[in-house]
Amino acid sequence: MSASITGTDKVTLTRPSGARTIKNSLAAVYVTLATVLAIVPLASILYSVISKGFHLITSSSWWLQSQRGITPRREGGGLYHALVGTVEIALICAAIAVPIGVLGAIYLIEYARGKKVARAVSFAVDILSGIPSIVAALFIYALFITVFGFGRSAIAVSCALVLLMLPTVLRSTEEMLKLVPDTLREASYALGVPKWKTILKVVIPTAFSGISTGIVLGLARVMGETAPLLILVAYGQGINFSPTSDVMAALPTMINSGRDQAQQMPGYERVWGAALTLILIVMVLNLIARGIARMSKLKEK
Amino acid sequence: MAKRIDVTDVDIFYGAFHAVADVSMTVEPRTVTAFIGPSGCGKSTLLRTLNRMHEVIPGAHVQGSVELDGTNLYAPGVDPVAVRRVVGMVFQRPNPFPSMSIFDNVASGLRLNGVKNKKVLSEAVERSLVAANLWNEVKDRLGKAGIGLSGGQQQRLCIARAIAVEPQVLLMDEPCSALDPISTLAIEDLIGELKEKYTVVIVTHNMQQAARVSDQTAFFNLAAQGKPGKLIEIGSTEKIFSNPDQKATEDYITGRFG
Ligand SMILES: Nc1ncnc2c1ncn2[C@@H]1O[C@H](COP(=O)(O)OP(=O)(O)OP(=O)(O)O)[C@@H](O)[C@H]1O
Ligand SMILES: [Mg+2]
């Protein structure tokens, strides 16, 4: 006879004992409470940001005007200048980090998989992904400004952000490439397709949604980083498009510049407006990432 | 079009592990050859050396010669990519490209090798799908994803993809092992048709299938786990299944071991 967990042939199917019912409900209460505790701070942050900032972002001047000539005591103006800076810095950062990250991941997974180099680079990338943004900023400061003698600039900020975004992009691309089954690569080789073309036309399209999701999420993370902005560029209230100039506004530094104003001042309110805008941008990026992932799922049907 | 394969004194390794030892055989053009034998005896390994797919695995290498109409595939200067264009392969599990539609899957071999002409492509796709007995089932949804098909349809899609590039030899590694009996019959019929144009080598664990589809059968065995697999006997399917020379072959076919 095979072993049975009840140990006897008689099977009892009565309801659980009282002690077990109590333990069960206690555990349920505990788990629910922990969930509520985790949600409360998040919800309260969202509430205060929305309640204080929402009235600002509904006006068109918020999106179309800068803070040029506007003192903390005055109402009006917008965040166009900071939006320009944030978008420009993020795009330059992505333009550097995405090709390096994606190509690096392709090299590590498709060409150097299991080799010593790959393990060494992966280890280095893991360390890099843990560095605080202020360390990245100081490193770029030391390199660009102290060693090379360049001035401060938005490009320097982008370079510091590259150090933060690169590990995310490289790591997530690596994971996505690993998910592509070897049978697909072999199917392609069996058709007489060379390796580079297999990677380009079979492997990458298969992993595309995952790779682009990783890129968008990496970008979203980097957009809110503040330390590189504080160290590597000055905040200015006017509009500037040139990434080489030493004055460039961005959302995090706009928030920072108004934060020490008295509570009742319009300048203080604009801090919340800028915070809400930043949250919205990050949220939109997250939605885009989800959209990409879902779109490729739909295609399968 | 179909080519003759001469395998001479082939030894196959995975790193230091000697997987298959000392195989010699000849496969005539326009015939179906079946590889049978217990699991782990090296049937897939040998099959994958016939189109230089074996070396895709790190550390794997081959000694001996595999000649295709007299040209040694393992001679220095031979491009494995070019070999695979001539010797196509169908795998055990259907593996259509998930990012491509049915049409694109079948066209992929031609497209990735530089064919751009739309007319040429759509003719090749139709011809291959018809040959793979799949055309009627998918002709109204060529733009839909290939992985949306059933397992049996996917396997026939993979066969269509393999024959769209018009290889001269077609290797099939247990192409029916993941399929239901009806899809299996469809593929067996298909193999019968394919051998009019191609040289076919098929690995199978199904004795009836080997008996039904093949002209020639090769029986492999291994002395013990960790020892290399060997070719025990090769001959016409009729002879192998009715009156084999080796006792081991007879035991295996009648199900007395393995
Ligand atoms: N990638 C690999 N790396 C190392 N050893 C391998 C690899 N693939 C197969 N082998 C070994 O080579 C030997 C032959 O394997 P192979 O897959 O050719 O057997 P097979 O006859 O096709 O078996 P099956 O009928 O189960 O498919 C086995 O001992 C197997 O463990
Ligand atoms: Mg096998």
Coordinates of C-alpha atoms and ligand atoms in Angstrom, one line a residue:
Chain A
M1 CA 0.0 0.0 0.0
S2 CA 1.3 3.5 -0.8
A3 CA 2.0 5.9 2.0
S4 CA -0.8 8.3 2.8
I5 CA -0.5 11.6 4.6
T6 CA -3.5 10.8 6.9
G7 CA -1.8 7.6 8.0
T8 CA -5.0 5.7 8.2
D9 CA -7.5 4.4 5.7
K10 CA -10.3 6.5 7.2
V11 CA -10.5 10.0 5.6
T12 CA -12.0 12.8 7.8
L13 CA -13.6 15.6 6.0
T14 CA -15.0 17.7 8.9
R15 CA -14.5 21.5 9.0
P16 CA -11.2 22.8 10.5
S17 CA -10.9 22.9 14.3
G18 CA -11.5 26.1 16.2
A19 CA -7.8 26.8 16.7
R20 CA -7.1 26.6 13.1
T21 CA -9.9 28.9 12.2
I22 CA -8.6 31.5 14.6
K23 CA -5.0 31.3 13.3
N24 CA -6.3 31.6 9.8
S25 CA -8.3 34.8 10.5
L26 CA -5.4 36.2 12.5
A27 CA -3.1 35.7 9.6
A28 CA -5.6 37.2 7.2
V29 CA -5.9 40.4 9.4
Y30 CA -2.2 40.7 9.7
V31 CA -1.6 40.4 6.0
T32 CA -4.3 42.9 5.2
L33 CA -3.0 45.4 7.8
A34 CA 0.5 45.2 6.3
T35 CA -0.9 45.9 2.9
V36 CA -2.8 48.9 4.2
L37 CA 0.3 50.2 6.0
A38 CA 2.3 50.0 2.8
I39 CA -0.4 51.8 0.8
V40 CA -1.1 54.7 3.3
P41 CA 2.1 56.6 2.7
L42 CA 1.9 56.2 -1.1
A43 CA -1.7 57.3 -1.2
S44 CA -1.0 60.3 1.1
I45 CA 1.9 61.5 -1.1
L46 CA -0.3 61.2 -4.2
Y47 CA -3.1 63.1 -2.4
S48 CA -1.0 66.0 -1.2
V49 CA 0.7 66.3 -4.6
I50 CA -2.5 66.3 -6.5
S51 CA -4.5 68.5 -4.2
K52 CA -1.8 71.2 -4.1
G53 CA -0.6 71.0 -7.7
F54 CA -3.6 70.0 -9.8
H55 CA -5.1 73.6 -10.2
L56 CA -1.8 74.7 -11.7
I57 CA -1.3 72.1 -14.4
T58 CA -4.8 72.6 -15.9
S59 CA -3.8 76.0 -17.3
S60 CA -2.2 76.2 -20.6
S61 CA 0.4 78.8 -19.5
W62 CA 1.8 76.2 -17.1
W63 CA 2.9 74.2 -20.1
L64 CA 3.8 77.0 -22.4
Q65 CA 5.6 79.6 -20.2
S66 CA 8.8 79.7 -18.2
Q67 CA 9.5 81.3 -14.9
R68 CA 11.5 84.1 -16.4
G69 CA 11.1 87.2 -14.2
I70 CA 8.7 85.6 -11.9
T71 CA 9.5 86.0 -8.2
P72 CA 8.2 83.6 -5.6
R73 CA 5.7 86.2 -4.5
R74 CA 4.1 86.4 -7.9
E75 CA 1.6 84.0 -9.5
G76 CA 1.9 82.8 -13.1
G77 CA 4.5 81.4 -15.4
G78 CA 5.0 77.8 -16.1
L79 CA 7.4 74.9 -16.4
Y80 CA 8.2 75.0 -20.1
H81 CA 11.8 75.8 -19.4
A82 CA 12.2 72.8 -17.0
L83 CA 10.3 70.5 -19.4
V84 CA 12.7 71.5 -22.2
G85 CA 15.7 70.7 -19.9
T86 CA 14.3 67.4 -18.6
V87 CA 13.4 66.1 -22.1
E88 CA 16.6 67.2 -23.7
I89 CA 18.8 65.7 -20.9
A90 CA 16.8 62.5 -21.0
L91 CA 17.1 62.2 -24.8
I92 CA 20.8 62.8 -24.8
C93 CA 21.2 60.3 -22.0
A94 CA 19.1 57.7 -23.9
A95 CA 21.0 58.3 -27.2
I96 CA 24.2 57.3 -25.4
A97 CA 22.9 54.6 -23.0
V98 CA 20.6 52.7 -25.3
P99 CA 23.0 51.8 -28.1
I100 CA 25.8 50.9 -25.6
G101 CA 23.5 49.0 -23.3
V102 CA 21.7 47.0 -26.1
L103 CA 24.8 46.3 -28.1
G104 CA 26.7 45.4 -24.9
A105 CA 23.9 43.0 -23.9
I106 CA 24.0 41.4 -27.4
Y107 CA 27.7 40.9 -27.1
L108 CA 27.4 39.4 -23.7
I109 CA 24.6 37.0 -24.5
E110 CA 25.1 36.1 -28.1
Y111 CA 28.8 36.1 -28.5
A112 CA 30.4 35.8 -25.1
R113 CA 27.9 33.7 -23.2
G114 CA 29.5 31.7 -20.4
K115 CA 32.9 33.1 -21.1
K116 CA 35.0 34.8 -18.4
V117 CA 34.7 38.2 -20.0
A118 CA 30.9 38.0 -19.9
R119 CA 30.9 37.1 -16.2
A120 CA 33.4 39.8 -15.4
V121 CA 31.4 42.5 -17.2
S122 CA 28.1 41.3 -15.7
F123 CA 29.7 41.6 -12.3
A124 CA 30.9 45.1 -13.0
V125 CA 27.5 46.1 -14.3
D126 CA 25.9 44.8 -11.1
I127 CA 28.2 46.9 -9.0
L128 CA 27.5 49.9 -11.3
S129 CA 23.8 49.5 -10.9
G130 CA 24.2 50.0 -7.1
I131 CA 26.0 53.3 -7.2
P132 CA 24.2 56.3 -5.8
S133 CA 23.4 59.1 -8.3
I134 CA 25.6 61.6 -6.4
V135 CA 28.6 59.4 -6.8
A136 CA 28.0 59.2 -10.6
A137 CA 27.6 63.0 -10.6
L138 CA 30.9 63.5 -8.7
F139 CA 32.7 61.1 -11.0
I140 CA 31.6 63.0 -14.1
Y141 CA 32.4 66.3 -12.3
A142 CA 35.9 65.1 -11.6
L143 CA 36.4 63.8 -15.1
F144 CA 34.8 66.5 -17.2
I145 CA 35.4 69.6 -15.1
T146 CA 38.5 68.9 -13.0
V147 CA 40.4 66.8 -15.5
F148 CA 39.3 68.0 -18.9
G149 CA 38.5 71.5 -17.9
F150 CA 35.0 71.7 -19.5
G151 CA 32.4 73.9 -17.9
R152 CA 29.2 72.6 -16.3
S153 CA 26.5 71.7 -18.8
A154 CA 23.4 69.6 -19.5
I155 CA 25.6 67.2 -21.4
A156 CA 27.6 66.5 -18.3
V157 CA 24.3 65.8 -16.5
S158 CA 23.3 63.4 -19.3
C159 CA 26.6 61.6 -19.0
A160 CA 26.1 61.1 -15.2
L161 CA 22.6 59.8 -15.9
V162 CA 24.1 57.4 -18.5
L163 CA 26.1 55.8 -15.7
L164 CA 22.8 55.2 -13.9
M165 CA 20.7 54.1 -16.9
L166 CA 23.3 51.9 -18.6
P167 CA 23.1 49.0 -16.0
T168 CA 19.3 49.0 -16.2
V169 CA 19.2 48.8 -20.0
L170 CA 22.0 46.3 -20.2
R171 CA 20.7 44.1 -17.6
S172 CA 17.1 44.1 -18.8
T173 CA 18.2 43.5 -22.4
E174 CA 20.4 40.6 -21.3
E175 CA 17.4 39.0 -19.5
M176 CA 15.2 39.5 -22.5
L177 CA 17.8 37.9 -24.9
K178 CA 18.2 35.0 -22.5
L179 CA 14.4 34.4 -22.7
V180 CA 14.6 33.9 -26.5
P181 CA 14.8 30.1 -26.8
D182 CA 17.9 28.6 -28.5
T183 CA 15.6 26.6 -30.7
L184 CA 14.7 29.8 -32.6
R185 CA 18.3 30.6 -33.2
E186 CA 18.9 27.1 -34.5
A187 CA 15.8 27.3 -36.7
S188 CA 17.3 30.3 -38.3
Y189 CA 20.7 28.8 -38.7
A190 CA 19.1 25.8 -40.2
L191 CA 17.8 28.0 -43.0
G192 CA 21.3 29.1 -43.8
V193 CA 21.0 32.5 -42.1
P194 CA 24.3 33.9 -40.7
K195 CA 24.5 34.6 -37.0
W196 CA 24.5 38.4 -37.2
K197 CA 21.3 38.3 -39.3
T198 CA 19.7 35.8 -37.0
I199 CA 20.3 38.2 -34.1
L200 CA 19.0 41.2 -36.0
K201 CA 16.0 39.6 -37.7
V202 CA 14.9 36.8 -35.3
V203 CA 16.3 37.3 -31.8
I204 CA 15.8 41.0 -31.4
P205 CA 12.3 41.2 -32.9
T206 CA 11.4 38.3 -30.5
A207 CA 12.7 40.2 -27.5
F208 CA 11.7 43.6 -28.8
S209 CA 8.9 44.4 -26.4
G210 CA 10.9 43.4 -23.4
I211 CA 13.9 45.4 -24.5
S212 CA 11.9 48.5 -25.2
T213 CA 10.0 48.2 -21.9
G214 CA 13.4 48.0 -20.1
I215 CA 14.6 51.1 -21.9
V216 CA 11.4 53.2 -21.1
L217 CA 11.5 52.2 -17.5
G218 CA 15.2 53.0 -17.2
L219 CA 14.4 56.4 -18.7
A220 CA 11.6 57.0 -16.3
R221 CA 13.9 56.2 -13.4
V222 CA 16.6 58.6 -14.5
M223 CA 14.3 61.5 -15.2
G224 CA 13.7 62.1 -11.5
E225 CA 17.4 62.0 -10.5
T226 CA 18.4 65.2 -8.8
A227 CA 22.0 65.0 -7.6
P228 CA 23.6 65.2 -11.1
L229 CA 21.5 68.3 -11.9
L230 CA 22.6 70.0 -8.7
I231 CA 26.2 69.3 -9.2
L232 CA 26.7 69.5 -12.9
V233 CA 24.5 72.4 -14.1
A234 CA 22.9 75.5 -12.8
Y235 CA 19.2 76.1 -12.5
G236 CA 17.8 79.0 -14.5
Q237 CA 14.3 80.3 -14.7
G238 CA 14.5 81.1 -18.4
I239 CA 14.2 78.9 -21.5
N240 CA 17.5 77.5 -22.9
F241 CA 17.7 74.9 -25.6
S242 CA 21.5 74.6 -25.8
P243 CA 22.8 71.5 -24.0
T244 CA 26.3 72.9 -23.8
S245 CA 25.3 76.0 -21.8
D246 CA 26.0 75.9 -18.1
V247 CA 22.5 77.0 -17.2
M248 CA 19.6 74.5 -17.8
A249 CA 16.4 74.0 -15.9
A250 CA 14.9 70.6 -15.2
L251 CA 11.9 69.4 -13.2
P252 CA 13.8 68.2 -10.2
T253 CA 15.8 71.4 -9.8
M254 CA 12.7 73.5 -10.4
I255 CA 11.1 71.6 -7.4
N256 CA 14.3 72.2 -5.4
S257 CA 14.5 75.9 -6.2
G258 CA 11.1 76.7 -4.8
R259 CA 11.0 74.3 -1.8
D260 CA 12.4 76.8 0.8
Q261 CA 9.7 79.4 0.1
A262 CA 7.0 80.2 2.8
Q263 CA 4.0 78.0 2.6
Q264 CA 1.5 80.6 1.4
M265 CA 3.6 81.9 -1.5
P266 CA 2.6 81.1 -5.1
G267 CA 6.3 80.0 -5.6
Y268 CA 5.7 77.2 -3.0
E269 CA 2.6 76.1 -4.9
R270 CA 4.5 75.8 -8.1
V271 CA 6.8 73.2 -6.4
W272 CA 3.8 70.9 -6.1
G273 CA 2.8 71.6 -9.7
A274 CA 6.2 70.6 -10.9
A275 CA 6.2 67.5 -8.7
L276 CA 2.8 66.5 -10.1
T277 CA 4.1 67.1 -13.6
L278 CA 7.1 64.9 -13.0
I279 CA 4.9 62.1 -11.5
L280 CA 2.7 62.4 -14.6
I281 CA 5.6 62.1 -17.0
V282 CA 7.0 59.0 -15.2
M283 CA 3.5 57.6 -15.2
V284 CA 3.0 58.1 -18.9
L285 CA 6.4 56.5 -19.5
N286 CA 5.2 53.5 -17.5
L287 CA 2.0 53.3 -19.4
I288 CA 3.9 53.4 -22.7
A289 CA 6.1 50.5 -21.4
R290 CA 3.0 48.5 -20.6
G291 CA 1.4 49.4 -23.9
I292 CA 4.4 48.1 -25.8
A293 CA 4.3 44.9 -23.8
R294 CA 0.6 44.5 -24.4
M295 CA 0.7 45.3 -28.1
S296 CA 3.2 42.5 -28.8
K297 CA 1.0 40.1 -26.8
L298 CA -2.1 41.1 -28.9
K299 CA -0.2 40.3 -32.1
E300 CA 0.2 36.7 -31.1
K301 CA -3.6 36.2 -31.2
Chain B
M1 CA 18.6 18.3 -57.2
A2 CA 18.6 15.8 -54.3
K3 CA 22.1 14.9 -53.2
R4 CA 23.8 11.7 -52.0
I5 CA 25.4 11.7 -48.6
D6 CA 28.5 9.7 -47.7
V7 CA 29.4 9.6 -44.0
T8 CA 32.9 8.2 -43.5
D9 CA 34.5 7.3 -40.1
V10 CA 32.7 10.0 -38.2
D11 CA 33.4 10.6 -34.5
I12 CA 31.4 13.3 -32.7
F13 CA 32.3 15.0 -29.4
Y14 CA 30.7 17.4 -26.9
G15 CA 33.9 18.9 -25.4
A16 CA 35.7 15.8 -24.1
F17 CA 32.7 13.6 -24.2
H18 CA 32.7 11.2 -27.1
A19 CA 29.1 11.0 -28.1
V20 CA 29.1 9.0 -31.3
A21 CA 31.9 6.7 -32.6
D22 CA 33.0 5.6 -36.0
V23 CA 29.9 5.9 -38.1
S24 CA 30.0 5.2 -41.9
M25 CA 27.0 5.1 -44.1
T26 CA 25.6 6.1 -47.4
V27 CA 22.3 7.8 -48.1
E28 CA 21.1 7.7 -51.7
P29 CA 19.4 10.7 -53.3
R30 CA 15.5 10.7 -53.3
T31 CA 15.3 8.2 -50.5
V32 CA 14.1 8.3 -46.9
T33 CA 16.6 7.0 -44.3
A34 CA 15.3 6.5 -40.7
F35 CA 17.6 6.6 -37.6
I36 CA 16.3 4.4 -34.8
G37 CA 17.8 3.4 -31.5
P38 CA 17.4 3.9 -27.7
S39 CA 17.5 7.4 -26.2
G40 CA 20.9 8.9 -25.8
C41 CA 22.6 6.8 -28.5
G42 CA 23.4 9.8 -30.6
K43 CA 20.8 9.9 -33.4
S44 CA 20.2 13.6 -33.0
T45 CA 23.9 14.3 -32.6
L46 CA 24.7 12.5 -35.9
L47 CA 21.8 14.2 -37.7
R48 CA 23.1 17.6 -36.6
T49 CA 26.5 16.8 -38.0
L50 CA 25.0 16.4 -41.4
N51 CA 24.3 20.1 -41.7
R52 CA 27.1 21.4 -39.4
M53 CA 24.6 22.3 -36.8
H54 CA 26.5 20.3 -34.2
E55 CA 29.2 22.9 -33.9
V56 CA 26.7 25.6 -32.7
I57 CA 27.1 24.1 -29.2
P58 CA 30.2 25.4 -27.5
G59 CA 33.0 22.9 -27.4
A60 CA 31.3 20.5 -29.8
H61 CA 33.4 19.1 -32.7
V62 CA 33.5 16.4 -35.4
Q63 CA 36.2 14.2 -36.9
G64 CA 35.8 12.3 -40.1
S65 CA 34.1 13.3 -43.3
V66 CA 30.6 13.9 -44.4
E67 CA 30.4 14.2 -48.2
L68 CA 27.6 15.7 -50.1
D69 CA 27.8 14.5 -53.7
G70 CA 31.5 14.2 -53.2
T71 CA 32.2 17.5 -51.4
N72 CA 33.4 17.2 -47.9
L73 CA 31.3 19.4 -45.6
Y74 CA 34.1 19.4 -43.0
A75 CA 36.9 20.4 -45.4
P76 CA 38.7 23.6 -44.4
G77 CA 37.2 26.6 -46.2
V78 CA 33.7 25.2 -46.2
D79 CA 31.2 27.8 -44.8
P80 CA 28.7 26.2 -42.4
V81 CA 26.1 28.8 -43.3
A82 CA 26.3 27.8 -47.0
V83 CA 26.0 24.1 -46.0
R84 CA 22.8 24.8 -44.1
R85 CA 21.3 26.5 -47.1
V86 CA 21.6 23.2 -48.9
V87 CA 20.8 20.9 -46.0
G88 CA 17.6 21.9 -44.3
M89 CA 16.3 20.8 -40.9
V90 CA 13.1 20.3 -39.0
F91 CA 13.2 20.0 -35.3
Q92 CA 11.5 17.9 -32.7
R93 CA 9.4 20.7 -31.3
P94 CA 7.7 23.1 -33.7
N95 CA 9.6 26.4 -33.5
P96 CA 8.0 29.0 -35.7
F97 CA 9.4 32.5 -35.2
P98 CA 7.1 34.2 -32.7
S99 CA 7.6 37.7 -34.1
M100 CA 6.5 36.7 -37.6
S101 CA 3.2 36.0 -39.4
I102 CA 2.5 32.7 -41.1
F103 CA 3.6 34.2 -44.4
D104 CA 6.7 35.8 -43.0
N105 CA 7.7 32.5 -41.3
V106 CA 7.6 30.6 -44.6
A107 CA 9.3 33.4 -46.4
S108 CA 11.9 34.0 -43.7
G109 CA 14.6 31.7 -45.2
L110 CA 14.4 33.4 -48.6
R111 CA 14.1 36.9 -47.2
L112 CA 16.9 36.6 -44.7
N113 CA 19.0 35.3 -47.6
G114 CA 18.3 38.4 -49.6
V115 CA 15.3 37.6 -51.8
K116 CA 13.1 40.8 -52.0
N117 CA 10.9 40.3 -55.0
K118 CA 7.3 40.1 -53.7
K119 CA 6.1 37.8 -56.5
V120 CA 8.9 35.3 -56.0
L121 CA 8.3 35.3 -52.3
S122 CA 4.5 34.8 -52.5
E123 CA 4.9 32.0 -55.0
A124 CA 7.5 30.3 -52.9
V125 CA 5.2 30.6 -49.8
E126 CA 2.2 29.2 -51.6
R127 CA 4.2 26.3 -53.1
S128 CA 5.8 25.4 -49.8
L129 CA 2.5 25.6 -47.9
V130 CA 0.8 23.4 -50.5
A131 CA 3.7 20.9 -50.3
A132 CA 3.4 20.9 -46.5
N133 CA -0.3 20.2 -46.7
L134 CA -1.1 23.4 -44.9
W135 CA -2.2 25.7 -47.6
N136 CA -6.0 25.1 -47.3
E137 CA -6.0 25.6 -43.6
V138 CA -4.1 28.9 -43.5
K139 CA -4.6 30.5 -46.9
D140 CA -7.2 33.0 -45.4
R141 CA -5.0 34.0 -42.5
L142 CA -1.5 34.3 -43.9
G143 CA -1.0 37.6 -42.0
K144 CA -1.8 36.0 -38.6
A145 CA 0.9 35.0 -36.2
G146 CA 2.5 31.6 -36.8
I147 CA 2.4 30.6 -33.2
G148 CA -1.3 31.0 -33.2
L149 CA -1.6 27.7 -35.1
S150 CA -2.1 24.3 -33.4
G151 CA 1.0 22.1 -32.7
G152 CA 0.5 20.0 -35.8
Q153 CA -0.1 23.0 -38.0
Q154 CA 3.0 24.7 -36.5
Q155 CA 5.1 21.6 -37.3
R156 CA 3.8 21.6 -40.9
L157 CA 4.6 25.4 -41.0
C158 CA 8.1 24.6 -39.9
I159 CA 8.4 22.0 -42.7
A160 CA 7.1 24.6 -45.2
R161 CA 9.6 27.1 -43.9
A162 CA 12.4 24.5 -44.3
I163 CA 11.4 23.5 -47.9
A164 CA 10.8 27.1 -49.0
V165 CA 14.5 27.6 -49.5
E166 CA 14.6 24.5 -51.7
P167 CA 17.3 22.6 -49.8
Q168 CA 18.6 19.4 -51.4
V169 CA 18.6 17.4 -48.2
L170 CA 16.0 17.6 -45.5
L171 CA 16.8 16.4 -41.9
M172 CA 14.0 15.7 -39.5
D173 CA 14.6 15.1 -35.8
E174 CA 11.5 13.3 -34.4
P175 CA 9.2 15.6 -36.3
C176 CA 6.0 13.9 -35.1
S177 CA 6.9 13.3 -31.4
A178 CA 4.8 16.2 -30.2
L179 CA 1.9 15.6 -32.5
D180 CA -1.5 13.7 -32.5
P181 CA -2.0 10.6 -34.7
I182 CA -3.8 12.6 -37.5
S183 CA -1.2 15.3 -37.8
T184 CA 1.4 12.5 -37.7
L185 CA -0.2 10.8 -40.6
A186 CA -0.4 14.1 -42.5
I187 CA 3.4 14.5 -42.0
E188 CA 4.2 10.9 -43.0
D189 CA 2.2 11.4 -46.2
L190 CA 4.2 14.6 -46.7
I191 CA 7.5 12.8 -46.2
G192 CA 6.4 10.3 -48.9
E193 CA 5.9 13.3 -51.3
L194 CA 9.0 15.1 -50.3
K195 CA 11.3 12.2 -51.2
E196 CA 10.4 12.8 -54.9
K197 CA 12.4 15.9 -54.7
Y198 CA 14.6 15.7 -51.6
T199 CA 16.9 13.3 -49.8
V200 CA 15.3 12.8 -46.4
V201 CA 16.8 11.6 -43.1
I202 CA 14.5 11.2 -40.2
V203 CA 15.0 10.3 -36.6
T204 CA 12.1 8.5 -35.0
H205 CA 11.2 6.4 -31.9
N206 CA 8.2 5.0 -33.6
M207 CA 9.0 1.7 -35.2
Q208 CA 5.8 1.7 -37.3
Q209 CA 6.7 5.1 -38.6
A210 CA 10.2 4.0 -39.6
A211 CA 8.7 1.0 -41.3
R212 CA 6.0 3.1 -43.1
V213 CA 8.1 6.0 -44.4
S214 CA 11.6 4.9 -44.9
D215 CA 13.5 3.0 -47.6
Q216 CA 16.6 2.5 -45.5
T217 CA 16.9 2.1 -41.7
A218 CA 19.9 2.6 -39.5
F219 CA 19.9 1.2 -36.0
F220 CA 22.2 2.8 -33.3
N221 CA 23.0 1.6 -29.9
L222 CA 25.3 2.3 -27.1
A223 CA 27.2 -0.2 -25.0
A224 CA 26.6 1.6 -21.7
Q225 CA 25.8 5.1 -20.4
G226 CA 28.7 7.4 -20.9
K227 CA 30.1 5.2 -23.8
P228 CA 29.8 6.5 -27.3
G229 CA 26.9 5.5 -29.5
K230 CA 27.6 3.3 -32.5
L231 CA 25.9 2.4 -35.7
I232 CA 25.0 -1.3 -35.3
E233 CA 23.3 -2.0 -38.6
I234 CA 22.1 -0.2 -41.7
G235 CA 20.1 -1.8 -44.5
S236 CA 16.9 -1.6 -46.4
T237 CA 13.9 -1.1 -44.2
E238 CA 12.4 -4.3 -45.3
K239 CA 15.4 -6.3 -44.3
I240 CA 16.0 -4.5 -41.0
F241 CA 12.4 -5.1 -40.0
S242 CA 12.0 -8.7 -41.2
N243 CA 15.5 -10.3 -41.1
P244 CA 18.2 -8.1 -39.5
D245 CA 21.8 -9.4 -39.3
Q246 CA 22.3 -8.4 -35.7
K247 CA 20.6 -9.9 -32.7
A248 CA 20.6 -6.4 -31.0
T249 CA 18.6 -4.9 -33.9
E250 CA 16.0 -7.7 -33.8
D251 CA 15.7 -7.3 -30.0
Y252 CA 15.2 -3.6 -30.2
I253 CA 12.6 -3.7 -33.0
T254 CA 10.6 -6.4 -31.4
G255 CA 10.7 -4.5 -28.2
R256 CA 12.8 -6.8 -26.1
F257 CA 14.9 -4.0 -24.8
G258 CA 15.6 -0.3 -25.1
Ligands
LIG1 N1 24.5 19.8 -25.8 C1 25.0 18.7 -25.3 N2 26.1 18.8 -24.5 C2 26.7 17.6 -24.0 N3 26.3 16.4 -24.3 C3 25.2 16.3 -25.0 C4 24.5 17.4 -25.6 N4 23.5 16.9 -26.3 C5 23.5 15.6 -26.2 N5 24.5 15.2 -25.5 C6 24.9 13.8 -25.2 O1 25.2 13.1 -26.3 C7 24.7 11.8 -26.3 C8 23.8 11.6 -27.5 O2 22.7 12.5 -27.4 P1 21.6 12.6 -28.5 O3 20.7 13.8 -28.2 O4 22.2 12.6 -29.9 O5 20.7 11.2 -28.3 P2 19.5 10.8 -29.2 O6 19.8 9.4 -29.7 O7 19.0 11.8 -30.1 O8 18.5 10.6 -28.0 P3 16.9 10.8 -28.0 O9 16.3 9.6 -28.6 O10 16.5 10.8 -26.5 O11 16.6 12.1 -28.6 C9 23.9 11.6 -25.0 O12 24.7 10.9 -24.1 C10 23.7 13.1 -24.6 O13 23.7 13.1 -23.1
MG2 MG 17.3 13.1 -30.1

